mmCIF file of C-alpha atoms in Angstrom:
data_model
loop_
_atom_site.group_PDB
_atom_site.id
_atom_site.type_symbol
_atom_site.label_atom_id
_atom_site.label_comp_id
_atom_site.label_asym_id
_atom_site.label_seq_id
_atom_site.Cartn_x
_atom_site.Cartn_y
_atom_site.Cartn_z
ATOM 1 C CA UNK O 1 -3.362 4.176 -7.467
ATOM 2 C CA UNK O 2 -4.855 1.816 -5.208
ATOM 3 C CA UNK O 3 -6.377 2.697 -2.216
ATOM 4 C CA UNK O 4 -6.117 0.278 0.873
ATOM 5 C CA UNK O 5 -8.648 -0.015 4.416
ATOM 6 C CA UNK O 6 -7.496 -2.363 7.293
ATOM 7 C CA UNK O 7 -9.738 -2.598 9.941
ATOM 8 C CA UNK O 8 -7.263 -3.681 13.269
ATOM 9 C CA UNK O 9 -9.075 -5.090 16.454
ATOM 10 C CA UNK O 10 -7.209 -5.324 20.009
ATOM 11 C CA UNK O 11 -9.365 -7.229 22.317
ATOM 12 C CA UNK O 12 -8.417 -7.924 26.029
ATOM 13 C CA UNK O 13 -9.023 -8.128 29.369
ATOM 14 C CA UNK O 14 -6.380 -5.469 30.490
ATOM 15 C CA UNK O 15 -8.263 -1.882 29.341
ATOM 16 C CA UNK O 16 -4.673 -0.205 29.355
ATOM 17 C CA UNK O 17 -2.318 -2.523 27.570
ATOM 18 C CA UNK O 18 -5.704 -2.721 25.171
ATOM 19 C CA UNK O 19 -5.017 1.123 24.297
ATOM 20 C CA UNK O 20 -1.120 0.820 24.620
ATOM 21 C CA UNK O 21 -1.305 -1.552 21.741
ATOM 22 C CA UNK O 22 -3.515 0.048 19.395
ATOM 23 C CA UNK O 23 -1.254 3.164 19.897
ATOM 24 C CA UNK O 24 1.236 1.291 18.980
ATOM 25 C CA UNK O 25 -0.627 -0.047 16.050
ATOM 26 C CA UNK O 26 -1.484 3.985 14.915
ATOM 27 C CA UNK O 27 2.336 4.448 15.171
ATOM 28 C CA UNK O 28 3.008 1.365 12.724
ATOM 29 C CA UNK O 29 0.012 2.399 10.423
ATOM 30 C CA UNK O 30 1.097 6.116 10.270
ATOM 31 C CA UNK O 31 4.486 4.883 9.403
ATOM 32 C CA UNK O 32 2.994 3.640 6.321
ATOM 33 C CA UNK O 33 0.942 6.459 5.783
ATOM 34 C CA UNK O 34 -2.836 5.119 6.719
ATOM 35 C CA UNK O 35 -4.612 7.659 8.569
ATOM 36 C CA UNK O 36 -6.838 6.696 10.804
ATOM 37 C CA UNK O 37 -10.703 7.026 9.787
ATOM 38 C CA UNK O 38 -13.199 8.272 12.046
ATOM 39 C CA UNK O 39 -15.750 6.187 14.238
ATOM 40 C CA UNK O 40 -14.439 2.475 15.431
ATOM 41 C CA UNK O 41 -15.602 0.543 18.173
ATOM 42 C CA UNK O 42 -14.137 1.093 21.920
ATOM 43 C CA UNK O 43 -16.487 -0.925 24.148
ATOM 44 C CA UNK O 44 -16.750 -3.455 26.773
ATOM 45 C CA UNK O 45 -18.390 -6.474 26.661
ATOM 46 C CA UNK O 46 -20.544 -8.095 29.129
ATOM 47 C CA UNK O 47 -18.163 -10.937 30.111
ATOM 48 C CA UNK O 48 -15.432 -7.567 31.384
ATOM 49 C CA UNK O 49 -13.467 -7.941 27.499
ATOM 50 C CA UNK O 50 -12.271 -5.073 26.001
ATOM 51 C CA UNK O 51 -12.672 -4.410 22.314
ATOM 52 C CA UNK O 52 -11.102 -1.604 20.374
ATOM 53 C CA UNK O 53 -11.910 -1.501 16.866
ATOM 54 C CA UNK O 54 -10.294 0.993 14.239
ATOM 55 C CA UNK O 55 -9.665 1.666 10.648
ATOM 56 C CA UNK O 56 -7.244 2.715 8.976
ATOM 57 C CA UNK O 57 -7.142 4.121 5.488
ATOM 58 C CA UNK O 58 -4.392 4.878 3.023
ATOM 59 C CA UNK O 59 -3.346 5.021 -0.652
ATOM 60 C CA UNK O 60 -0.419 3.995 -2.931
ATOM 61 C CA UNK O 61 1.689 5.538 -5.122
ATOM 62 C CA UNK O 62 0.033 5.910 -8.765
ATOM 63 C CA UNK O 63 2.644 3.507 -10.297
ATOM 64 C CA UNK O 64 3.688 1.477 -6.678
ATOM 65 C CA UNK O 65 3.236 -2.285 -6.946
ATOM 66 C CA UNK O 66 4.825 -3.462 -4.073
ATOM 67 C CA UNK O 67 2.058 -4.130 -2.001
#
């Protein structure tokens, strides 16, 4: 088995369509089984930009290969 960690970053200017998307993106991931790992990065930056930062873990199959 292989075991997989995408880090997905939503950056904006917009603080609510910033967390709209990444729950969207936890939907997508959970559909694929990745759980979501603990910690990230939910800030904003000087300039007013959003950043939302999260990872996402998850593992195949023992004998999957279609990845």
């Amino acid at each position: 088995a292989w075991q997989f960690t995408y880090q997905v970053n939503v950056e904006g200017s917009n603080r609510k369509e910033l967390k709209e998307a990444q729950h969207h993106v936890q939907q997508v991931m959970a559909g694929y089984l990745f759980a979501q790992m603990t910690g990230g990065l939910d800030e904003q930056l000087n300039t007013g930009w959003f950043v939302d930062a999260r990872r996402y873990r998850g593992n195949t199959k023992i004998y999957d290969t279609d990845y």
